[in-house]
């Protein structure tokens, strides 16, 4: 029964599926990376994802247009992120408390609205999801073509963001500004940089990309909204940033590990291995956290988690 | 036409709550001039400089740059008008490279995308022009303070500073580095730039500046031409009385070795930072440790405290072996330590002054009552310390340590450690950042502690301080003790011991100590 798991087609299918299970976490992690590097803990990602998953589905369902769903997800994620930025940057509240509070708010609100809008109608509502787009030429390459170049646009976007983010963070004046604010806000202030504005912008980016990661789940994966469908992927993204040493390439590697385990777990479920499915569901989380512990110490941005108050 | 003054302030006033930190300040700086700013700890020097740099906004008054009134909403405007500042506590990002620190916030100059090669060569060129010898790619956190300071200066010059503010730049420098800094200042002066120089060391002020403005309790006490004044007169202007000559009456005798280091070897990052150090500090003795910074003094102190791993050898405090047992045990055994860096090691900046004052004794009577801290006791104690050590805080004992001026932060650490009545007191650069009056007080206090029979280990790179207070002097070079000498040692011998050019182990125990 396990044998077909390891045929070439089966492995290609697994890797291709890995790209898709990786994308939502990677989107959120890249967003969170901006927030963390600017000194604001990306602990609200789970909430941004949930809000994005729900708003994305609602937008796409009522308009019949997936892109309107995406726009709605971006807005929902950024709205929630704005509230988070207000508390963590302007008020200076504890970021862990404000962030987890918002996650609870998002969980409650999306669950409630979901029931109000859809559950009462009794029928199971769906959207037609994002379809794979084969890249001309490249998609015909053996193996790689299937795995890398026959995916939906959100997967392409997620992976394209990795080098782009690296370039912004390490090669531009903007990136230097973001990192300096996350390392030593007062030093940034003394050279005339606006700490508050920088942090707001970065938190909004994390809201937008977190929302997008959430919309991926409802618009490209499950094709519907299910309560708590993010299944703590936002918290995983938060951990993945640390595991990836606060660097986009590292975040991509860590996300791929999580995605591979997730894809494998799905495959085993479908294949009907005699293991309770709860254990299979746990597997990617346990593996990623174990790998993170083994990877050892990382150096966080020095000002991460601390609010900056001017005199 | 060249304006008469490069910078001028008129009636600058700044209040923090009820405290008036700057009171109607009029100050002038001429083009190409070095102006010294003198004043006691908390006199308002840093506050005034922060206002000139746009970090603080004055409640009243006017700033003129090149004769024109200006208003600074943030450092950005100050920078654009050619004001640069090197802060008392550096504003560098340790995790960044020299180049990144220098160009931070200069998008106009670098463009949106930073070309690393262009950046590197332009910083090299700049660094070369001032003889700074800085590697643009070095991580700032890995550089010694002297070089970090150059990065700060380069940062300002790179931004086109015409008026450079240096807030206590020499407090962290060795005498040799101070000489280098003075050469840089003269070079800047030659380019027509103005420098505002803050220091508590009167001889430095006399040497480098053309005019001196003295602040006292937030007010301008007067401005004098350096050539027409003397250190004694400046001190008098500053503290309002004559300075007592330092004296060290010997009262108590020596009570035998209280702190014993026996063949102490400490390895750090694979290198031997201390090699087989054996020293006895006797009760009733001040043992000074002289040496150029970075010759193992930090590691030695950390080994005594128990925060650096000891490869071999032992630390005996009052008969108890505390080698590698950690700070809690060392403190219990009777150790008190004034660390070199008050902001990262000595204080918790967000805690109140009162909380900082009881940091190590909060677990014991009288501050602990059952499970709780006895607030009333703590406040009474803090009020006493604030009085005894003359800690000047606008907000009293409940103000955060971060609201204190640099010198007053230092006094908090000293007050806490001395008041714990330790058997052994290890003090590193105890008067760093203190004004002349406070320095005199701390020196007197240390000698009083000695008279009470405490063993005092004084680590300092200031030879005057070491020679003035010590009963014996140990000189460290490359992790080894190259000299053990009496305080009347000649400067020349001391210099040779510090560079390892010779060894001289004559003062093995305090004078007359062996007869105890
Ligand atoms: N942010 C603040 N809040 C409250 N009080 C403050 C604040 N900053 C400074 N002060 C107070 O203002 C006074 C002047 O402080 P300032 O730092 O200007 O002194 P200074 O002359 O630089 O002293 P030092 O030589 O010790 O560095 C001090 O009494 C200090 O406690
Ligand atoms: Mg000061």
mmCIF file of N, CA and C and ligand atoms in Angstrom, chain A residues 311, chain B residues 14-17 19-22 37-50 56 88-89 167-168 198-200 215 218 342 353 392-395 399-411 433-435, ligand 1:
data_model
loop_
_atom_site.group_PDB
_atom_site.id
_atom_site.type_symbol
_atom_site.label_atom_id
_atom_site.label_comp_id
_atom_site.label_asym_id
_atom_site.label_seq_id
_atom_site.Cartn_x
_atom_site.Cartn_y
_atom_site.Cartn_z
ATOM 1 N N UNK A 311 11.408 61.560 24.176
ATOM 2 C CA UNK A 311 11.304 62.393 25.380
ATOM 3 C C UNK A 311 10.163 63.382 25.246
ATOM 4 N N UNK B 14 14.431 74.961 29.367
ATOM 5 C CA UNK B 14 13.819 73.635 29.239
ATOM 6 C C UNK B 14 13.459 73.102 30.620
ATOM 7 N N UNK B 15 12.224 72.694 30.785
ATOM 8 C CA UNK B 15 11.772 72.148 32.069
ATOM 9 C C UNK B 15 11.423 70.678 31.913
ATOM 10 N N UNK B 16 11.742 69.902 32.943
ATOM 11 C CA UNK B 16 11.218 68.540 33.060
ATOM 12 C C UNK B 16 10.348 68.540 34.297
ATOM 13 N N UNK B 17 9.063 68.642 34.133
ATOM 14 C CA UNK B 17 8.188 68.763 35.294
ATOM 15 C C UNK B 17 8.543 70.017 36.056
ATOM 16 N N UNK B 19 11.441 70.537 37.445
ATOM 17 C CA UNK B 19 12.869 70.813 37.368
ATOM 18 C C UNK B 19 13.208 71.692 36.162
ATOM 19 N N UNK B 20 13.962 72.732 36.386
ATOM 20 C CA UNK B 20 14.396 73.560 35.258
ATOM 21 C C UNK B 20 15.803 73.129 34.879
ATOM 22 N N UNK B 21 15.920 72.361 33.803
ATOM 23 C CA UNK B 21 17.214 71.811 33.415
ATOM 24 C C UNK B 21 18.065 72.861 32.710
ATOM 25 N N UNK B 22 17.417 73.721 31.943
ATOM 26 C CA UNK B 22 18.097 74.847 31.299
ATOM 27 C C UNK B 22 17.294 76.104 31.590
ATOM 28 N N UNK B 37 32.218 73.302 27.389
ATOM 29 C CA UNK B 37 31.062 73.502 28.238
ATOM 30 C C UNK B 37 31.346 72.728 29.508
ATOM 31 N N UNK B 38 31.362 73.456 30.626
ATOM 32 C CA UNK B 38 31.687 72.830 31.901
ATOM 33 C C UNK B 38 30.483 72.919 32.813
ATOM 34 N N UNK B 39 30.378 71.983 33.719
ATOM 35 C CA UNK B 39 29.286 72.047 34.680
ATOM 36 C C UNK B 39 29.178 70.754 35.440
ATOM 37 N N UNK B 40 28.622 70.853 36.652
ATOM 38 C CA UNK B 40 28.478 69.669 37.482
ATOM 39 C C UNK B 40 27.554 68.654 36.829
ATOM 40 N N UNK B 41 27.525 67.453 37.393
ATOM 41 C CA UNK B 41 26.594 66.442 36.918
ATOM 42 C C UNK B 41 25.174 66.967 37.106
ATOM 43 N N UNK B 42 24.425 66.943 36.027
ATOM 44 C CA UNK B 42 23.043 67.408 36.116
ATOM 45 C C UNK B 42 22.903 68.911 35.935
ATOM 46 N N UNK B 43 23.991 69.596 35.542
ATOM 47 C CA UNK B 43 23.914 71.046 35.357
ATOM 48 C C UNK B 43 23.085 71.411 34.124
ATOM 49 N N UNK B 44 22.911 70.443 33.223
ATOM 50 C CA UNK B 44 22.067 70.703 32.058
ATOM 51 C C UNK B 44 22.819 70.743 30.740
ATOM 52 N N UNK B 45 24.042 70.235 30.718
ATOM 53 C CA UNK B 45 24.854 70.277 29.500
ATOM 54 C C UNK B 45 24.250 69.415 28.390
ATOM 55 N N UNK B 46 23.973 68.166 28.734
ATOM 56 C CA UNK B 46 23.445 67.257 27.713
ATOM 57 C C UNK B 46 22.081 67.724 27.225
ATOM 58 N N UNK B 47 21.287 68.221 28.152
ATOM 59 C CA UNK B 47 19.965 68.727 27.769
ATOM 60 C C UNK B 47 20.107 69.839 26.732
ATOM 61 N N UNK B 48 21.008 70.771 26.999
ATOM 62 C CA UNK B 48 21.214 71.883 26.075
ATOM 63 C C UNK B 48 21.682 71.376 24.706
ATOM 64 N N UNK B 49 22.589 70.408 24.728
ATOM 65 C CA UNK B 49 23.104 69.880 23.467
ATOM 66 C C UNK B 49 22.008 69.153 22.693
ATOM 67 N N UNK B 50 21.160 68.422 23.419
ATOM 68 C CA UNK B 50 20.050 67.741 22.750
ATOM 69 C C UNK B 50 19.099 68.738 22.102
ATOM 70 N N UNK B 56 15.459 67.468 21.580
ATOM 71 C CA UNK B 56 14.507 68.015 22.549
ATOM 72 C C UNK B 56 14.076 69.378 22.046
ATOM 73 N N UNK B 88 26.871 61.344 24.556
ATOM 74 C CA UNK B 88 27.556 60.847 25.740
ATOM 75 C C UNK B 88 27.484 59.313 25.779
ATOM 76 N N UNK B 89 26.316 58.776 25.469
ATOM 77 C CA UNK B 89 26.173 57.334 25.306
ATOM 78 C C UNK B 89 25.939 57.106 23.820
ATOM 79 N N UNK B 167 29.876 65.278 23.387
ATOM 80 C CA UNK B 167 29.423 65.218 24.775
ATOM 81 C C UNK B 167 30.259 64.203 25.556
ATOM 82 N N UNK B 168 31.132 64.692 26.392
ATOM 83 C CA UNK B 168 32.054 63.871 27.191
ATOM 84 C C UNK B 168 32.760 62.799 26.367
ATOM 85 N N UNK B 198 32.559 68.928 25.651
ATOM 86 C CA UNK B 198 32.140 68.776 27.050
ATOM 87 C C UNK B 198 33.061 67.793 27.741
ATOM 88 N N UNK B 199 33.553 68.160 28.912
ATOM 89 C CA UNK B 199 34.412 67.258 29.669
ATOM 90 C C UNK B 199 34.399 67.688 31.130
ATOM 91 N N UNK B 200 34.650 66.738 32.009
ATOM 92 C CA UNK B 200 34.790 67.088 33.423
ATOM 93 C C UNK B 200 36.256 67.271 33.795
ATOM 94 N N UNK B 215 28.223 76.134 33.190
ATOM 95 C CA UNK B 215 26.821 76.035 33.606
ATOM 96 C C UNK B 215 26.766 75.616 35.060
ATOM 97 N N UNK B 218 21.658 74.700 35.783
ATOM 98 C CA UNK B 218 20.832 75.076 34.635
ATOM 99 C C UNK B 218 21.053 76.485 34.116
ATOM 100 N N UNK B 342 27.946 51.525 33.156
ATOM 101 C CA UNK B 342 26.812 51.677 34.057
ATOM 102 C C UNK B 342 25.480 51.383 33.381
ATOM 103 N N UNK B 353 14.981 54.737 40.466
ATOM 104 C CA UNK B 353 16.231 54.901 41.204
ATOM 105 C C UNK B 353 16.192 54.045 42.467
ATOM 106 N N UNK B 392 21.294 63.833 41.929
ATOM 107 C CA UNK B 392 20.352 64.887 41.557
ATOM 108 C C UNK B 392 19.316 64.355 40.572
ATOM 109 N N UNK B 393 18.120 64.149 41.107
ATOM 110 C CA UNK B 393 17.040 63.636 40.279
ATOM 111 C C UNK B 393 15.882 64.605 40.343
ATOM 112 N N UNK B 394 15.391 64.984 39.170
ATOM 113 C CA UNK B 394 14.251 65.883 39.145
ATOM 114 C C UNK B 394 13.020 65.234 39.742
ATOM 115 N N UNK B 395 12.866 63.924 39.534
ATOM 116 C CA UNK B 395 11.635 63.240 39.944
ATOM 117 C C UNK B 395 11.775 62.427 41.220
ATOM 118 N N UNK B 399 11.744 58.217 40.081
ATOM 119 C CA UNK B 399 12.008 58.474 38.663
ATOM 120 C C UNK B 399 12.845 57.334 38.093
ATOM 121 N N UNK B 400 12.662 57.006 36.815
ATOM 122 C CA UNK B 400 13.470 55.940 36.228
ATOM 123 C C UNK B 400 14.939 56.351 36.119
ATOM 124 N N UNK B 401 15.827 55.378 36.213
ATOM 125 C CA UNK B 401 17.258 55.671 36.115
ATOM 126 C C UNK B 401 17.572 56.377 34.800
ATOM 127 N N UNK B 402 16.792 56.093 33.767
ATOM 128 C CA UNK B 402 17.076 56.687 32.458
ATOM 129 C C UNK B 402 16.880 58.202 32.444
ATOM 130 N N UNK B 403 16.165 58.750 33.440
ATOM 131 C CA UNK B 403 15.968 60.199 33.432
ATOM 132 C C UNK B 403 17.126 60.944 34.092
ATOM 133 N N UNK B 404 18.084 60.202 34.647
ATOM 134 C CA UNK B 404 19.210 60.858 35.323
ATOM 135 C C UNK B 404 20.291 61.257 34.323
ATOM 136 N N UNK B 405 21.043 62.283 34.666
ATOM 137 C CA UNK B 405 22.209 62.625 33.856
ATOM 138 C C UNK B 405 23.256 61.530 34.053
ATOM 139 N N UNK B 406 24.185 61.454 33.104
ATOM 140 C CA UNK B 406 25.169 60.375 33.122
ATOM 141 C C UNK B 406 25.892 60.236 34.452
ATOM 142 N N UNK B 407 26.375 61.331 34.978
ATOM 143 C CA UNK B 407 27.125 61.288 36.226
ATOM 144 C C UNK B 407 26.260 60.847 37.391
ATOM 145 N N UNK B 408 25.019 61.243 37.384
ATOM 146 C CA UNK B 408 24.125 60.840 38.467
ATOM 147 C C UNK B 408 23.767 59.360 38.386
ATOM 148 N N UNK B 409 23.737 58.820 37.188
ATOM 149 C CA UNK B 409 23.551 57.370 37.049
ATOM 150 C C UNK B 409 24.707 56.645 37.728
ATOM 151 N N UNK B 410 25.914 57.173 37.498
ATOM 152 C CA UNK B 410 27.100 56.564 38.104
ATOM 153 C C UNK B 410 27.000 56.593 39.628
ATOM 154 N N UNK B 411 26.471 57.691 40.162
ATOM 155 C CA UNK B 411 26.363 57.801 41.618
ATOM 156 C C UNK B 411 25.398 56.760 42.177
ATOM 157 N N UNK B 433 32.796 60.003 34.134
ATOM 158 C CA UNK B 433 31.623 60.850 33.935
ATOM 159 C C UNK B 433 31.221 61.672 35.136
ATOM 160 N N UNK B 434 32.014 61.617 36.219
ATOM 161 C CA UNK B 434 31.651 62.422 37.384
ATOM 162 C C UNK B 434 32.329 63.791 37.318
ATOM 163 N N UNK B 435 31.637 64.798 37.861
ATOM 164 C CA UNK B 435 32.248 66.120 37.881
ATOM 165 C C UNK B 435 33.321 66.178 38.964
HETATM 166 N N1 LIG C 1 14.079 62.920 30.211
HETATM 167 C C1 LIG C 1 14.231 63.507 31.403
HETATM 168 N N2 LIG C 1 13.230 63.501 32.306
HETATM 169 C C2 LIG C 1 13.379 64.092 33.515
HETATM 170 N N3 LIG C 1 14.499 64.729 33.923
HETATM 171 C C3 LIG C 1 15.526 64.762 33.060
HETATM 172 C C4 LIG C 1 15.454 64.158 31.764
HETATM 173 N N4 LIG C 1 16.627 64.361 31.138
HETATM 174 C C5 LIG C 1 17.408 65.053 32.004
HETATM 175 N N5 LIG C 1 16.743 65.297 33.155
HETATM 176 C C6 LIG C 1 17.266 66.042 34.310
HETATM 177 O O1 LIG C 1 17.767 67.276 33.865
HETATM 178 C C7 LIG C 1 18.960 67.639 34.566
HETATM 179 C C8 LIG C 1 20.064 67.944 33.581
HETATM 180 O O2 LIG C 1 20.494 66.735 32.990
HETATM 181 P P1 LIG C 1 21.646 66.668 31.906
HETATM 182 O O3 LIG C 1 21.662 65.281 31.379
HETATM 183 O O4 LIG C 1 21.485 67.769 30.935
HETATM 184 O O5 LIG C 1 22.932 66.935 32.807
HETATM 185 P P2 LIG C 1 24.474 67.011 32.399
HETATM 186 O O6 LIG C 1 24.919 68.395 32.659
HETATM 187 O O7 LIG C 1 24.673 66.484 31.030
HETATM 188 O O8 LIG C 1 25.133 66.049 33.483
HETATM 189 P P3 LIG C 1 26.327 64.936 33.372
HETATM 190 O O9 LIG C 1 27.592 65.647 33.512
HETATM 191 O O10 LIG C 1 26.095 64.061 34.555
HETATM 192 O O11 LIG C 1 26.157 64.226 32.082
HETATM 193 C C9 LIG C 1 19.241 66.478 35.508
HETATM 194 O O12 LIG C 1 18.792 66.819 36.782
HETATM 195 C C10 LIG C 1 18.433 65.323 34.948
HETATM 196 O O13 LIG C 1 18.027 64.466 35.974
#
